[in-house]
Short mmCIF file of C-alpha atoms in Angstrom, two decimals:
data_model
loop_
_atom_site.label_atom_id
_atom_site.label_comp_id
_atom_site.label_asym_id
_atom_site.label_seq_id
_atom_site.Cartn_x
_atom_site.Cartn_y
_atom_site.Cartn_z
CA ASP Y 143 84.11 99.13 82.37
CA VAL Y 144 84.21 99.24 86.15
CA LYS Y 145 84.36 102.73 87.43
CA VAL Y 146 85.36 103.75 90.94
CA THR Y 147 85.31 107.46 91.58
CA GLN Y 148 86.55 109.48 94.51
CA SER Y 149 85.23 112.91 95.40
CA SER Y 150 88.54 114.78 95.26
CA ARG Y 151 92.00 114.22 93.76
CA TYR Y 152 93.66 116.70 96.12
CA LEU Y 153 92.51 117.97 99.50
CA VAL Y 154 94.13 120.26 102.04
CA LYS Y 155 92.70 120.38 105.56
CA ARG Y 156 93.72 121.83 108.89
CA THR Y 157 94.52 119.86 112.02
CA GLY Y 158 91.37 119.09 113.98
CA GLU Y 159 88.97 119.38 111.04
CA LYS Y 160 86.47 116.66 110.26
CA VAL Y 161 87.19 115.25 106.82
CA PHE Y 162 84.94 113.21 104.55
CA LEU Y 163 86.34 111.19 101.66
CA GLU Y 164 83.68 109.81 99.34
CA CYS Y 165 83.90 106.81 97.06
CA VAL Y 166 81.32 105.63 94.55
CA GLN Y 167 81.36 102.53 92.33
CA ASP Y 168 79.00 101.80 89.48
CA MET Y 169 79.38 98.01 89.12
CA ASP Y 170 77.01 96.87 91.87
CA HIS Y 171 79.95 95.40 93.80
CA GLU Y 172 79.27 94.10 97.29
CA ASN Y 173 82.76 94.70 98.67
CA MET Y 174 84.38 98.08 99.20
CA PHE Y 175 87.69 99.01 100.78
CA TRP Y 176 89.64 102.03 101.99
CA TYR Y 177 93.45 102.01 101.93
CA ARG Y 178 96.12 104.55 102.57
CA GLN Y 179 99.40 104.47 100.70
CA ASP Y 180 102.63 105.89 102.07
CA PRO Y 181 106.14 105.68 100.58
CA GLY Y 182 107.91 102.49 101.60
CA LEU Y 183 104.86 101.08 103.35
CA GLY Y 184 102.64 100.03 100.49
CA LEU Y 185 98.87 99.98 100.70
CA ARG Y 186 97.47 99.48 104.17
CA LEU Y 187 93.85 98.55 104.77
CA ILE Y 188 91.91 100.99 106.95
CA TYR Y 189 88.33 99.66 106.78
CA PHE Y 190 86.30 97.45 104.52
CA SER Y 191 82.68 96.57 103.98
CA TYR Y 192 81.11 93.42 102.57
CA ASP Y 193 77.57 94.71 102.50
CA VAL Y 194 75.43 97.76 103.07
CA LYS Y 195 75.52 98.97 106.68
CA MET Y 196 78.30 96.50 107.40
CA LYS Y 197 81.87 97.53 108.23
CA GLU Y 198 84.97 95.83 109.50
CA LYS Y 199 88.23 97.25 110.78
CA GLY Y 200 91.29 96.71 108.70
CA ASP Y 201 94.86 96.88 109.87
CA ILE Y 202 95.03 100.59 110.77
CA PRO Y 203 91.54 101.83 111.74
CA GLU Y 204 92.60 104.21 114.52
CA GLY Y 205 91.53 107.78 113.84
CA TYR Y 206 89.10 106.77 111.09
CA SER Y 207 85.49 105.72 110.76
CA VAL Y 208 83.38 104.70 107.75
CA SER Y 209 79.83 104.79 106.53
CA ARG Y 210 78.06 102.58 103.98
CA GLU Y 211 74.42 103.63 103.74
CA LYS Y 212 74.07 102.61 100.09
CA LYS Y 213 75.68 99.77 98.20
CA GLU Y 214 77.48 102.00 95.73
CA ARG Y 215 78.91 104.49 98.23
CA PHE Y 216 81.55 104.03 100.92
CA SER Y 217 82.72 107.04 102.90
CA LEU Y 218 85.86 107.42 104.98
CA ILE Y 219 85.69 109.89 107.86
CA LEU Y 220 88.57 111.47 109.72
CA GLU Y 221 86.90 112.68 112.90
CA SER Y 222 89.72 115.07 113.82
CA ALA Y 223 92.41 115.24 111.18
CA SER Y 224 96.02 115.08 112.28
CA THR Y 225 99.25 115.67 110.39
CA ASN Y 226 100.12 111.95 110.48
CA GLN Y 227 97.03 111.32 108.36
CA THR Y 228 98.62 113.15 105.45
CA SER Y 229 98.65 110.43 102.81
CA MET Y 230 97.24 109.09 99.56
CA TYR Y 231 93.86 107.48 100.16
CA LEU Y 232 92.64 104.81 97.75
CA CYS Y 233 89.19 103.32 97.55
CA ALA Y 234 88.56 99.94 95.90
CA SER Y 235 85.64 97.67 95.16
CA SER Y 236 85.21 94.03 94.18
CA PRO Y 237 82.38 91.58 93.58
CA TYR Y 238 81.56 88.80 96.02
CA PRO Y 239 84.30 86.16 96.12
CA ARG Y 240 83.52 83.89 93.21
CA GLN Y 241 85.27 82.67 90.16
CA THR Y 242 84.89 85.39 87.56
CA GLN Y 243 86.95 84.57 84.50
CA GLY Y 244 89.70 83.42 86.84
CA ARG Y 245 89.96 86.79 88.55
CA THR Y 246 88.49 85.98 91.93
CA TYR Y 247 88.66 88.81 94.43
CA GLU Y 248 90.13 91.30 91.94
CA GLN Y 249 89.82 94.79 93.35
CA TYR Y 250 89.22 97.84 91.20
CA PHE Y 251 90.75 101.04 92.47
CA GLY Y 252 89.67 104.64 92.31
CA PRO Y 253 92.13 107.38 91.27
CA GLY Y 254 93.01 108.26 94.86
CA THR Y 255 92.77 111.37 97.02
CA ARG Y 256 95.98 113.01 98.12
CA LEU Y 257 95.16 114.51 101.51
CA THR Y 258 97.43 117.03 103.18
CA VAL Y 259 96.75 117.98 106.80
CA THR Y 260 98.49 121.15 107.92
CA GLY M 284 102.26 86.97 110.93
CA GLN M 285 101.93 88.45 107.50
CA ASN M 286 104.91 89.66 105.53
CA ILE M 287 105.60 90.54 101.91
CA ASP M 288 109.12 91.03 100.61
CA GLN M 289 109.98 92.43 97.18
CA PRO M 290 112.89 94.57 95.96
CA THR M 291 112.44 98.30 96.38
CA GLU M 292 113.84 99.36 93.02
CA MET M 293 114.99 97.83 89.76
CA THR M 294 116.30 99.25 86.52
CA ALA M 295 116.27 97.68 83.08
CA THR M 296 116.84 98.57 79.45
CA GLU M 297 114.16 98.96 76.82
CA GLY M 298 113.63 95.67 74.98
CA ALA M 299 115.11 93.56 77.78
CA ILE M 300 113.49 91.08 80.19
CA VAL M 301 113.10 91.73 83.90
CA GLN M 302 111.94 89.46 86.73
CA ILE M 303 110.46 90.93 89.90
CA ASN M 304 110.48 88.50 92.82
CA CYS M 305 108.13 88.38 95.76
CA THR M 306 108.21 86.21 98.86
CA TYR M 307 105.30 86.17 101.24
CA GLN M 308 103.99 84.81 104.49
CA THR M 309 100.28 85.04 105.13
CA SER M 310 97.60 83.60 107.38
CA GLY M 311 95.66 81.51 104.94
CA PHE M 312 96.23 81.76 101.20
CA ASN M 313 93.74 82.14 98.38
CA GLY M 314 95.92 83.20 95.52
CA LEU M 315 98.26 86.04 94.64
CA PHE M 316 97.74 89.21 92.61
CA TRP M 317 100.15 91.48 90.81
CA TYR M 318 99.16 95.10 90.24
CA GLN M 319 100.83 97.85 88.23
CA GLN M 320 100.80 101.41 89.48
CA HIS M 321 102.09 104.36 87.51
CA ALA M 322 103.18 107.39 89.52
CA GLY M 323 100.18 109.33 90.79
CA GLU M 324 97.67 106.81 89.48
CA ALA M 325 95.57 103.97 90.87
CA PRO M 326 96.84 100.38 90.87
CA THR M 327 95.57 98.30 87.96
CA PHE M 328 95.24 94.52 87.81
CA LEU M 329 97.94 92.56 85.98
CA SER M 330 97.64 88.92 86.99
CA TYR M 331 96.22 86.40 89.42
CA ASN M 332 97.68 83.01 90.33
CA VAL M 333 95.99 80.51 92.57
CA LEU M 334 97.71 77.30 91.44
CA ASP M 335 101.43 76.59 91.14
CA GLY M 336 103.02 77.35 87.82
CA LEU M 337 103.34 80.01 85.20
CA GLU M 338 100.50 82.13 83.83
CA GLU M 339 101.34 83.95 80.61
CA LYS M 340 99.50 86.97 79.32
CA GLY M 341 101.16 88.71 76.42
CA ARG M 342 104.44 90.34 77.47
CA PHE M 343 103.71 89.67 81.14
CA SER M 344 103.90 86.34 82.95
CA SER M 345 103.46 85.48 86.60
CA PHE M 346 104.70 82.45 88.48
CA LEU M 347 103.62 80.98 91.79
CA SER M 348 105.06 78.37 94.13
CA ARG M 349 102.75 77.96 97.10
CA SER M 350 105.05 75.59 98.98
CA LYS M 351 107.88 78.14 98.83
CA GLY M 352 105.75 81.22 99.43
CA TYR M 353 107.23 82.68 96.27
CA SER M 354 106.04 84.45 93.17
CA TYR M 355 107.60 86.41 90.37
CA LEU M 356 106.41 88.73 87.63
CA LEU M 357 108.25 88.48 84.33
CA LEU M 358 108.13 91.38 81.90
CA LYS M 359 109.43 90.79 78.37
CA GLU M 360 110.28 93.20 75.56
CA LEU M 361 110.31 96.07 78.00
CA GLN M 362 108.87 99.38 76.89
CA MET M 363 109.33 102.82 78.40
CA LYS M 364 105.67 102.79 79.49
CA ASP M 365 106.46 99.81 81.74
CA SER M 366 108.22 102.21 84.11
CA ALA M 367 105.95 101.92 87.15
CA SER M 368 105.65 100.30 90.54
CA TYR M 369 104.67 96.64 90.68
CA LEU M 370 102.75 95.48 93.71
CA CYS M 371 102.73 91.89 94.92
CA ALA M 372 99.53 91.12 96.84
CA PRO M 373 98.72 87.70 98.24
CA LEU M 374 95.14 87.10 99.30
CA GLY M 375 95.27 86.04 102.92
CA SER M 376 92.67 85.70 105.61
CA LYS M 377 92.31 87.47 108.90
CA GLY M 378 89.44 87.60 111.30
CA GLY M 379 87.35 85.32 109.11
CA TYR M 380 87.65 87.53 106.04
CA ASN M 381 89.80 87.28 102.94
CA LYS M 382 92.01 90.32 102.39
CA LEU M 383 94.62 91.45 99.94
CA ILE M 384 97.94 92.11 101.68
CA PHE M 385 100.10 94.48 99.67
CA GLY M 386 103.83 94.64 99.53
CA ALA M 387 105.54 98.04 99.41
CA GLY M 388 106.03 97.59 95.69
CA THR M 389 108.98 97.46 93.33
CA ARG M 390 109.69 100.63 91.40
CA LEU M 391 110.90 99.70 87.92
CA ALA M 392 112.73 102.24 85.79
CA VAL M 393 113.11 101.37 82.09
CA HIS M 394 115.89 103.23 80.27
CA PRO M 395 116.42 103.64 76.52
#
């Protein structure tokens, strides 16, 4: 079974703090993603990575950065947390785009981290 | 542009059939996913369509019409545990990369 784990289920931080959200996958997947999920807005892509040391901006990268030093680990960093970054953060991974039992590009999600910035 | 449209909420009765529609506009298209997400949990994969037509998998079926930019998820013999949000997610392309584009989801409530 694919397993994607995230370092915390719930996190409370103060405005201005630097926040690290960690994600680890154990399936040797090349691709990893960070999303945030807000009511009525669905999942929005923050950053993604298709290989170690590689990162690409998603749709809402402002206020965030990422790090991928090892294949299995993808970290999301909030340099200076703000209240509008209060959200559910979801990490996902997937293998390289190829036909895999008809489930090309399927992403496997971690349990999520509910971050509150006060 | 990229746009996903699906109903915000639906209700249905246990044992019934429900159809959740999704219309989409994306830059590039490489198939469409449906995910299920129970409250407070991670989304889990339900189905993937890349060709037109109906894909059946047990109580769940998914349909795709690429020319119409339309998909639906059909849930039969509804059970209480089917109460969840259902996310329509076409695989589009942007900036040279393929990306899942998620709709806001349809929250389905199944009543006895």
